PDB file of C-alpha atoms in Angstrom:
ATOM      1  CA  MET A   1      46.615   8.032   1.843  1.00 47.00           C
ATOM      2  CA  ARG A   2      43.506  10.242   0.218  1.00 45.00           C
ATOM      3  CA  THR A   3      41.776   7.156  -0.470  1.00 45.00           C
ATOM      4  CA  ILE A   4      42.140   6.012   3.627  1.00 45.00           C
ATOM      5  CA  LEU A   5      41.385  10.218   4.766  1.00 42.00           C
ATOM      6  CA  LEU A   6      38.428   9.852   2.204  1.00 39.00           C
ATOM      7  CA  THR A   7      37.097   6.072   3.832  1.00 44.00           C
ATOM      8  CA  LEU A   8      37.188   7.499   7.176  1.00 39.00           C
ATOM      9  CA  PHE A   9      35.622  10.967   6.293  1.00 39.00           C
ATOM     10  CA  ILE A  10      32.473   8.835   5.022  1.00 39.00           C
ATOM     11  CA  ALA A  11      32.282   6.038   7.394  1.00 43.00           C
ATOM     12  CA  SER A  12      33.200   9.554  10.172  1.00 45.00           C
ATOM     13  CA  LEU A  13      29.724  11.211   8.861  1.00 39.00           C
ATOM     14  CA  SER A  14      27.687   7.725   8.249  1.00 42.00           C
ATOM     15  CA  LEU A  15      27.759   7.685  11.959  1.00 40.00           C
ATOM     16  CA  SER A  16      26.838  10.796  12.222  1.00 41.00           C
ATOM     17  CA  ASN A  17      23.987  10.753  11.184  1.00 42.00           C
ATOM     18  CA  ILE A  18      22.819   7.403  12.481  1.00 40.00           C
ATOM     19  CA  GLY A  19      23.570   8.889  15.901  1.00 44.00           C
ATOM     20  CA  ASN A  20      22.038  12.290  15.106  1.00 50.00           C
ATOM     21  CA  ALA A  21      19.256  10.123  13.311  1.00 55.00           C
ATOM     22  CA  LYS A  22      14.860  11.070  14.211  1.00 76.00           C
ATOM     23  CA  THR A  23      12.631   8.802  15.934  1.00 81.00           C
ATOM     24  CA  MET A  24       9.012   8.458  13.812  1.00 86.00           C
ATOM     25  CA  GLU A  25       6.399  10.101  15.198  1.00 86.00           C
ATOM     26  CA  MET A  26       2.640  10.223  15.087  1.00 89.00           C
ATOM     27  CA  PRO A  27       1.080  13.884  13.991  1.00 90.00           C
ATOM     28  CA  PRO A  28      -2.315  14.113  15.336  1.00 94.00           C
ATOM     29  CA  GLY A  29      -4.329  13.078  11.524  1.00 96.00           C
ATOM     30  CA  LEU A  30      -6.682  10.673   9.893  1.00 97.00           C
ATOM     31  CA  TRP A  31      -5.319   8.676   7.523  1.00 97.00           C
ATOM     32  CA  GLU A  32      -7.784   6.122   5.111  1.00 97.00           C
ATOM     33  CA  GLY A  33      -6.860   2.663   3.029  1.00 97.00           C
ATOM     34  CA  ILE A  34      -8.610  -0.644   1.578  1.00 97.00           C
ATOM     35  CA  ALA A  35      -7.287  -3.543   2.992  1.00 92.00           C
ATOM     36  CA  ASP A  36      -5.822  -5.515   0.486  1.00 85.00           C
ATOM     37  CA  ASP A  37      -8.827  -8.012   0.859  1.00 85.00           C
ATOM     38  CA  GLU A  38     -11.089  -5.339  -1.007  1.00 83.00           C
ATOM     39  CA  LEU A  39     -13.391  -5.956   1.210  1.00 90.00           C
ATOM     40  CA  THR A  40     -12.520  -3.290   4.913  1.00 94.00           C
ATOM     41  CA  PHE A  41     -11.762   0.807   4.612  1.00 96.00           C
ATOM     42  CA  ARG A  42      -9.338   0.785   7.360  1.00 96.00           C
ATOM     43  CA  LEU A  43      -9.437   4.244   9.300  1.00 98.00           C
ATOM     44  CA  LEU A  44      -6.776   5.672  11.014  1.00 98.00           C
ATOM     45  CA  GLU A  45      -6.868   8.588  13.957  1.00 98.00           C
ATOM     46  CA  ILE A  46      -4.911  10.050  16.255  1.00 97.00           C
ATOM     47  CA  THR A  47      -5.751  12.346  18.074  1.00 96.00           C
ATOM     48  CA  ASP A  48      -4.566  14.932  20.502  1.00 94.00           C
ATOM     49  CA  SER A  49      -5.485  13.593  23.719  1.00 93.00           C
ATOM     50  CA  ASP A  50      -4.048   9.859  25.373  1.00 92.00           C
ATOM     51  CA  GLU A  51      -7.267   8.158  23.712  1.00 95.00           C
ATOM     52  CA  HIS A  52      -6.709   6.791  19.041  1.00 97.00           C
ATOM     53  CA  TYR A  53      -9.425   5.041  17.220  1.00 97.00           C
ATOM     54  CA  PHE A  54      -8.575   3.086  14.217  1.00 97.00           C
ATOM     55  CA  TYR A  55     -11.962   1.943  12.685  1.00 97.00           C
ATOM     56  CA  GLU A  56     -13.013  -0.940  10.252  1.00 95.00           C
ATOM     57  CA  ILE A  57     -16.061  -0.400   7.686  1.00 96.00           C
ATOM     58  CA  VAL A  58     -17.514  -2.932   5.852  1.00 96.00           C
ATOM     59  CA  ILE A  59     -17.802  -2.127   2.035  1.00 95.00           C
ATOM     60  CA  PRO A  60     -20.258  -4.926   1.263  1.00 93.00           C
ATOM     61  CA  GLY A  61     -23.549  -4.174   2.262  1.00 89.00           C
ATOM     62  CA  GLY A  62     -22.456  -0.290   1.684  1.00 92.00           C
ATOM     63  CA  LEU A  63     -20.424   0.834   4.275  1.00 93.00           C
ATOM     64  CA  LYS A  64     -22.734   0.651   7.303  1.00 90.00           C
ATOM     65  CA  LYS A  65     -20.826  -2.072   9.711  1.00 94.00           C
ATOM     66  CA  VAL A  66     -18.325   0.038  11.385  1.00 95.00           C
ATOM     67  CA  ARG A  67     -15.930  -1.826  14.295  1.00 94.00           C
ATOM     68  CA  ARG A  68     -13.946   0.588  16.221  1.00 95.00           C
ATOM     69  CA  THR A  69     -11.335  -0.464  18.209  1.00 95.00           C
ATOM     70  CA  ALA A  70      -9.594   2.495  20.989  1.00 95.00           C
ATOM     71  CA  PHE A  71      -6.178   2.670  22.269  1.00 96.00           C
ATOM     72  CA  THR A  72      -3.596   5.593  23.992  1.00 96.00           C
ATOM     73  CA  ASN A  73      -0.148   6.752  23.533  1.00 96.00           C
ATOM     74  CA  ASN A  74       1.040   3.449  25.332  1.00 96.00           C
ATOM     75  CA  ASP A  75      -0.128   1.692  22.653  1.00 96.00           C
ATOM     76  CA  ILE A  76       1.960   3.007  20.319  1.00 96.00           C
ATOM     77  CA  LYS A  77       6.366   2.242  19.890  1.00 96.00           C
ATOM     78  CA  CYS A  78       8.213   4.243  17.342  1.00 96.00           C
ATOM     79  CA  ILE A  79      12.225   4.179  16.177  1.00 92.00           C
ATOM     80  CA  GLU A  80      14.087   6.192  13.542  1.00 87.00           C
ATOM     81  CA  ASN A  81      11.623   4.563  10.516  1.00 91.00           C
ATOM     82  CA  ARG A  82       8.678   2.841  11.637  1.00 93.00           C
ATOM     83  CA  CYS A  83       6.014   3.285  14.283  1.00 97.00           C
ATOM     84  CA  THR A  84       4.369  -0.593  15.691  1.00 97.00           C
ATOM     85  CA  ILE A  85       0.689   0.115  17.217  1.00 97.00           C
ATOM     86  CA  ASN A  86      -1.070  -2.456  19.189  1.00 94.00           C
ATOM     87  CA  THR A  87      -4.861  -3.270  19.860  1.00 91.00           C
ATOM     88  CA  ILE A  88      -6.586  -5.581  21.312  1.00 89.00           C
ATOM     89  CA  ILE A  89      -9.672  -6.915  19.117  1.00 86.00           C
ATOM     90  CA  GLU A  90     -12.544  -9.658  20.655  1.00 78.00           C
ATOM     91  CA  ASP A  91     -10.852 -12.551  21.946  1.00 77.00           C
ATOM     92  CA  ASN A  92      -7.881 -11.621  23.554  1.00 82.00           C
ATOM     93  CA  VAL A  93      -6.787 -11.433  20.079  1.00 88.00           C
ATOM     94  CA  THR A  94      -3.925  -8.426  19.084  1.00 89.00           C
ATOM     95  CA  ARG A  95      -3.871  -6.654  16.585  1.00 93.00           C
ATOM     96  CA  THR A  96      -0.313  -4.963  15.057  1.00 95.00           C
ATOM     97  CA  LEU A  97      -0.211  -2.696  12.766  1.00 97.00           C
ATOM     98  CA  THR A  98       3.134  -2.306  11.604  1.00 97.00           C
ATOM     99  CA  LEU A  99       2.943   1.747   9.480  1.00 97.00           C
ATOM    100  CA  SER A 100       6.609   2.633   7.919  1.00 96.00           C
ATOM    101  CA  PRO A 101       6.536   6.370   5.715  1.00 94.00           C
ATOM    102  CA  TYR A 102       5.164   5.949   1.823  1.00 91.00           C
ATOM    103  CA  LEU A 103       5.830   9.224  -0.364  1.00 86.00           C
ATOM    104  CA  GLY A 104       5.726  12.001   2.205  1.00 82.00           C
ATOM    105  CA  ILE A 105       1.790  10.963   1.472  1.00 85.00           C
ATOM    106  CA  GLY A 106       1.026   8.755   3.955  1.00 92.00           C
ATOM    107  CA  PHE A 107       1.846   4.907   5.021  1.00 96.00           C
ATOM    108  CA  SER A 108       2.112   1.153   4.744  1.00 96.00           C
ATOM    109  CA  VAL A 109       1.232  -0.845   6.616  1.00 97.00           C
ATOM    110  CA  LEU A 110       1.530  -4.613   7.573  1.00 96.00           C
ATOM    111  CA  GLU A 111      -1.308  -5.778   9.950  1.00 95.00           C
ATOM    112  CA  SER A 112      -1.147  -8.934  11.837  1.00 93.00           C
ATOM    113  CA  SER A 113      -3.305 -10.529  14.004  1.00 90.00           C
ATOM    114  CA  TYR A 114      -2.123 -13.407  16.595  1.00 87.00           C
ATOM    115  CA  LYS A 115      -3.638 -14.349  20.284  1.00 84.00           C
ATOM    116  CA  GLY A 116      -0.478 -15.925  21.948  1.00 78.00           C
ATOM    117  CA  ASP A 117       1.438 -18.171  19.782  1.00 75.00           C
ATOM    118  CA  ASP A 118      -1.142 -18.602  17.087  1.00 77.00           C
ATOM    119  CA  SER A 119      -1.091 -16.563  14.567  1.00 75.00           C
ATOM    120  CA  TYR A 120      -4.191 -15.696  12.414  1.00 78.00           C
ATOM    121  CA  LEU A 121      -3.855 -13.673   9.006  1.00 81.00           C
ATOM    122  CA  SER A 122      -1.502 -10.611   8.161  1.00 88.00           C
ATOM    123  CA  ARG A 123      -2.505  -8.696   5.296  1.00 91.00           C
ATOM    124  CA  THR A 124      -0.511  -5.641   3.534  1.00 93.00           C
ATOM    125  CA  TYR A 125      -2.265  -2.159   2.644  1.00 96.00           C
ATOM    126  CA  ARG A 126      -1.480   1.837   2.616  1.00 96.00           C
ATOM    127  CA  LEU A 127      -3.173   4.950   4.221  1.00 97.00           C
ATOM    128  CA  VAL A 128      -3.231   8.998   2.861  1.00 97.00           C
ATOM    129  CA  LYS A 129      -3.035  10.893   4.488  1.00 96.00           C
ATOM    130  CA  GLN A 130      -7.265  12.765   5.287  1.00 95.00           C
ATOM    131  CA  GLU A 131      -8.019  16.209   5.605  1.00 94.00           C
ATOM    132  CA  ALA A 132     -11.763  15.904   5.841  1.00 93.00           C
ATOM    133  CA  LYS A 133     -14.277  13.564   6.267  1.00 95.00           C
ATOM    134  CA  SER A 134     -13.185  10.120   6.164  1.00 96.00           C
ATOM    135  CA  THR A 135     -14.593   8.750   2.250  1.00 96.00           C
ATOM    136  CA  PRO A 136     -16.533   6.568   3.287  1.00 96.00           C
ATOM    137  CA  ARG A 137     -18.144   9.370   5.398  1.00 95.00           C
ATOM    138  CA  LYS A 138     -18.623  11.576   2.741  1.00 96.00           C
ATOM    139  CA  PHE A 139     -19.378   8.372   0.316  1.00 96.00           C
ATOM    140  CA  VAL A 140     -22.518   7.446   2.574  1.00 94.00           C
ATOM    141  CA  GLU A 141     -24.078  11.138   3.552  1.00 94.00           C
ATOM    142  CA  ASN A 142     -24.280  12.041  -0.256  1.00 94.00           C
ATOM    143  CA  ARG A 143     -25.332   8.591  -1.598  1.00 92.00           C
ATOM    144  CA  LYS A 144     -27.182   7.462   1.276  1.00 90.00           C
ATOM    145  CA  HIS A 145     -30.174   7.408  -0.896  1.00 91.00           C
ATOM    146  CA  LEU A 146     -28.694   5.457  -3.778  1.00 90.00           C
ATOM    147  CA  ILE A 147     -28.330   2.250  -0.936  1.00 88.00           C
ATOM    148  CA  LEU A 148     -31.587   2.475   0.789  1.00 89.00           C
ATOM    149  CA  ASP A 149     -32.849   2.874  -3.004  1.00 89.00           C
ATOM    150  CA  ALA A 150     -31.012  -0.297  -3.257  1.00 88.00           C
ATOM    151  CA  GLU A 151     -31.834  -2.416  -0.347  1.00 85.00           C
ATOM    152  CA  LYS A 152     -36.026  -1.918  -1.462  1.00 83.00           C
ATOM    153  CA  SER A 153     -35.545  -2.587  -4.550  1.00 82.00           C
ATOM    154  CA  LEU A 154     -36.399  -6.740  -6.296  1.00 78.00           C
ATOM    155  CA  VAL A 155     -34.892  -5.729  -9.276  1.00 84.00           C
ATOM    156  CA  GLU A 156     -33.483  -9.355 -11.792  1.00 85.00           C
ATOM    157  CA  HIS A 157     -30.308 -10.635 -11.010  1.00 85.00           C
ATOM    158  CA  PRO A 158     -27.711  -9.419 -11.983  1.00 91.00           C
ATOM    159  CA  TYR A 159     -29.199  -5.583 -12.234  1.00 92.00           C
ATOM    160  CA  GLY A 160     -29.039  -3.774  -9.332  1.00 92.00           C
ATOM    161  CA  THR A 161     -26.916  -1.858  -7.454  1.00 94.00           C
ATOM    162  CA  TRP A 162     -23.280  -3.046  -6.597  1.00 96.00           C
ATOM    163  CA  VAL A 163     -20.279  -1.077  -4.388  1.00 96.00           C
ATOM    164  CA  GLY A 164     -17.131  -2.105  -3.983  1.00 96.00           C
ATOM    165  CA  VAL A 165     -13.411  -1.792  -4.411  1.00 97.00           C
ATOM    166  CA  MET A 166     -11.807  -0.898  -8.639  1.00 95.00           C
ATOM    167  CA  GLN A 167      -7.538  -0.574  -9.175  1.00 94.00           C
ATOM    168  CA  TYR A 168      -8.151   3.259 -10.564  1.00 92.00           C
ATOM    169  CA  LEU A 169      -4.705   5.187 -10.902  1.00 87.00           C
ATOM    170  CA  ASP A 170      -3.216   2.078  -9.922  1.00 89.00           C
ATOM    171  CA  LYS A 171      -4.719   2.396  -6.641  1.00 92.00           C
ATOM    172  CA  PRO A 172      -7.306   0.169  -5.080  1.00 95.00           C
ATOM    173  CA  GLU A 173     -10.744   2.656  -4.767  1.00 96.00           C
ATOM    174  CA  LEU A 174     -14.389   2.831  -3.578  1.00 97.00           C
ATOM    175  CA  ALA A 175     -16.649   1.864  -6.796  1.00 96.00           C
ATOM    176  CA  LEU A 176     -20.489   1.852  -6.833  1.00 96.00           C
ATOM    177  CA  LEU A 177     -22.395   0.083 -10.155  1.00 97.00           C
ATOM    178  CA  GLN A 178     -25.624   1.072 -10.803  1.00 96.00           C
ATOM    179  CA  LEU A 179     -26.843  -1.305 -13.733  1.00 95.00           C
ATOM    180  CA  ASN A 180     -30.935  -0.762 -14.075  1.00 94.00           C
ATOM    181  CA  GLU A 181     -32.601  -2.331 -16.993  1.00 93.00           C
ATOM    182  CA  HIS A 182     -34.670   0.543 -18.203  1.00 92.00           C
ATOM    183  CA  LYS A 183     -32.632   3.119 -17.793  1.00 94.00           C
ATOM    184  CA  GLN A 184     -29.622   4.809 -18.267  1.00 96.00           C
ATOM    185  CA  GLY A 185     -26.344   3.324 -15.403  1.00 96.00           C
ATOM    186  CA  THR A 186     -23.733   4.271 -14.323  1.00 96.00           C
ATOM    187  CA  LEU A 187     -19.636   3.291 -12.848  1.00 96.00           C
ATOM    188  CA  SER A 188     -18.421   5.947  -9.807  1.00 96.00           C
ATOM    189  CA  VAL A 189     -15.204   5.299  -8.087  1.00 95.00           C
ATOM    190  CA  TYR A 190     -14.562   8.197  -4.838  1.00 96.00           C
ATOM    191  CA  SER A 191     -11.194   8.845  -4.610  1.00 94.00           C
ATOM    192  CA  LYS A 192      -8.915   8.076  -1.383  1.00 95.00           C
ATOM    193  CA  GLY A 193      -7.467  11.473   0.077  1.00 94.00           C
ATOM    194  CA  THR A 194      -9.327  13.714  -1.258  1.00 93.00           C
ATOM    195  CA  ASN A 195     -11.219  16.954   0.791  1.00 92.00           C
ATOM    196  CA  THR A 196     -13.972  17.189  -1.117  1.00 93.00           C
ATOM    197  CA  PHE A 197     -16.676  15.363  -2.928  1.00 93.00           C
ATOM    198  CA  GLN A 198     -14.360  14.040  -5.566  1.00 91.00           C
ATOM    199  CA  GLU A 199     -16.317  11.308  -8.142  1.00 93.00           C
ATOM    200  CA  THR A 200     -15.466  10.415 -11.168  1.00 93.00           C
ATOM    201  CA  GLN A 201     -18.673   9.187 -13.388  1.00 94.00           C
ATOM    202  CA  THR A 202     -18.797   6.952 -16.686  1.00 93.00           C
ATOM    203  CA  HIS A 203     -22.823   6.557 -18.241  1.00 95.00           C
ATOM    204  CA  PHE A 204     -23.811   3.631 -20.376  1.00 97.00           C
ATOM    205  CA  SER A 205     -27.571   3.048 -22.050  1.00 96.00           C
ATOM    206  CA  PRO A 206     -29.622   0.034 -21.605  1.00 96.00           C
ATOM    207  CA  ASP A 207     -28.756  -0.982 -25.508  1.00 96.00           C
ATOM    208  CA  ASN A 208     -25.335  -0.677 -24.013  1.00 96.00           C
ATOM    209  CA  VAL A 209     -25.261  -3.656 -21.745  1.00 97.00           C
ATOM    210  CA  SER A 210     -24.961  -7.680 -22.988  1.00 97.00           C
ATOM    211  CA  ILE A 211     -25.615  -9.949 -20.742  1.00 95.00           C
ATOM    212  CA  ASN A 212     -24.561 -13.672 -21.729  1.00 95.00           C
ATOM    213  CA  GLY A 213     -25.347 -16.208 -19.042  1.00 91.00           C
ATOM    214  CA  LYS A 214     -22.528 -15.015 -16.283  1.00 94.00           C
ATOM    215  CA  VAL A 215     -21.064 -12.434 -18.982  1.00 97.00           C
ATOM    216  CA  ILE A 216     -21.562  -8.655 -18.851  1.00 97.00           C
ATOM    217  CA  GLU A 217     -20.131  -6.368 -21.274  1.00 97.00           C
ATOM    218  CA  ILE A 218     -21.215  -3.171 -21.232  1.00 96.00           C
ATOM    219  CA  GLU A 219     -19.704  -0.101 -23.326  1.00 94.00           C
ATOM    220  CA  ALA A 220     -19.363   3.839 -21.387  1.00 93.00           C
ATOM    221  CA  SER A 221     -19.205   6.964 -22.354  1.00 87.00           C
ATOM    222  CA  HIS A 222     -16.229   8.032 -20.105  1.00 85.00           C
ATOM    223  CA  THR A 223     -13.498   8.594 -23.343  1.00 79.00           C
ATOM    224  CA  THR A 224     -10.306   7.911 -20.883  1.00 81.00           C
ATOM    225  CA  PHE A 225     -12.251   6.059 -17.563  1.00 85.00           C
ATOM    226  CA  ALA A 226     -14.355   3.215 -18.508  1.00 88.00           C
ATOM    227  CA  SER A 227     -15.417   2.673 -21.892  1.00 90.00           C
ATOM    228  CA  ASN A 228     -15.578  -0.892 -21.371  1.00 92.00           C
ATOM    229  CA  ILE A 229     -16.633  -2.784 -18.974  1.00 95.00           C
ATOM    230  CA  LEU A 230     -16.209  -6.473 -18.810  1.00 96.00           C
ATOM    231  CA  LEU A 231     -17.693  -8.365 -15.982  1.00 97.00           C
ATOM    232  CA  PHE A 232     -18.294 -11.997 -14.896  1.00 97.00           C
ATOM    233  CA  VAL A 233     -20.670 -13.549 -11.991  1.00 93.00           C
ATOM    234  CA  LYS A 234     -19.006 -15.097  -9.439  1.00 87.00           C
ATOM    235  CA  ALA A 235     -22.317 -15.569  -7.388  1.00 83.00           C
ATOM    236  CA  GLU A 236     -25.644 -14.364  -6.733  1.00 80.00           C
ATOM    237  CA  GLY A 237     -24.258 -11.411  -4.095  1.00 88.00           C
ATOM    238  CA  MET A 238     -20.429 -10.738  -5.901  1.00 93.00           C
ATOM    239  CA  ILE A 239     -19.185  -9.676  -9.964  1.00 95.00           C
ATOM    240  CA  HIS A 240     -15.909  -9.815 -10.656  1.00 96.00           C
ATOM    241  CA  GLY A 241     -14.022  -8.532 -13.580  1.00 96.00           C
ATOM    242  CA  TYR A 242     -12.113  -5.509 -15.695  1.00 94.00           C
ATOM    243  CA  THR A 243     -12.697  -2.113 -16.743  1.00 93.00           C
ATOM    244  CA  TYR A 244     -10.231   0.071 -19.917  1.00 89.00           C
ATOM    245  CA  ALA A 245     -10.476   2.231 -22.217  1.00 84.00           C
ATOM    246  CA  LEU A 246      -9.446   2.308 -26.255  1.00 76.00           C
ATOM    247  CA  HIS A 247      -6.631   4.501 -27.253  1.00 72.00           C
ATOM    248  CA  LYS A 248      -6.238   3.981 -31.170  1.00 74.00           C
ATOM    249  CA  GLY A 249      -7.727   0.534 -30.736  1.00 74.00           C
ATOM    250  CA  TYR A 250      -5.547  -0.306 -28.382  1.00 76.00           C
ATOM    251  CA  PRO A 251      -6.879  -0.728 -24.178  1.00 75.00           C
ATOM    252  CA  ALA A 252      -5.439   1.592 -21.809  1.00 74.00           C
ATOM    253  CA  GLY A 253      -5.534   2.565 -17.944  1.00 75.00           C
ATOM    254  CA  THR A 254      -6.630  -0.999 -17.507  1.00 83.00           C
ATOM    255  CA  GLY A 255      -8.059  -1.963 -13.652  1.00 90.00           C
ATOM    256  CA  GLU A 256      -9.178  -4.953 -12.072  1.00 94.00           C
ATOM    257  CA  ILE A 257     -13.354  -4.768 -10.250  1.00 96.00           C
ATOM    258  CA  LYS A 258     -14.728  -6.257  -7.959  1.00 96.00           C
ATOM    259  CA  LEU A 259     -18.088  -5.754  -6.474  1.00 96.00           C
ATOM    260  CA  TYR A 260     -21.091  -6.779  -3.919  1.00 95.00           C
ATOM    261  CA  ARG A 261     -24.790  -5.896  -4.487  1.00 92.00           C
ATOM    262  CA  ILE A 262     -26.490  -4.233  -1.823  1.00 89.00           C
ATOM    263  CA  LYS A 263     -29.354  -5.751  -1.235  1.00 77.00           C
ATOM    264  CA  ASN A 264     -32.030  -6.038   1.927  1.00 66.00           C
ATOM    265  CA  GLN A 265     -30.309  -7.566   5.301  1.00 58.00           C
TER     266      GLN A 265
END
């Protein structure tokens, strides 16, 4: 009898919780992330008005190409555990963003595009809350001179300035590599969701850079962040590889990195 009563109590409690479930809402704010293709920054801006924006910022080339798509409250549909945003991009292609809460700090996003019965692509990524200027904007404002200098530079490949994405602390983050033939080089990472311009760096001298064909090996100064960098030239404008630090002789803090050369278009 006690078992039956306990079962009925749990069932009624569950039904009560379902009845009291709150609809998820999209509060005003700015969220930022990097798509899983590692080519574009994504920014979602929800305003206090009826017009909101979704930005796609191309990372190769120095974050200069931006596409902004506007949408309204009528394009946002929410239920208990997710919100869906529909936007129209070029050629009447519909893009759907399905957002679910992620650890109270942002959203997990499933993005898909389609036109009629034709489905084009889908990708996943995470958006984190940004209380200040977006990371791409802070990067361009603070490192604009590096981008301009790189566009004017005529250095021999693979030297130069490269921008891309590095897996840092298990998250994709914006990365910048300055690989110089005759002066100190730097690998920098810029973390999303920070109010200030947060830059983590490791430095290396030309003597600590070894280039053998399409393989680039670098020994850097930082003891816990990217003290070793191993890169492979994939094409003239792209390099790909790994970074790691050595702790008691063993690799630690490994991270994949993909970089694109900044040059005059």
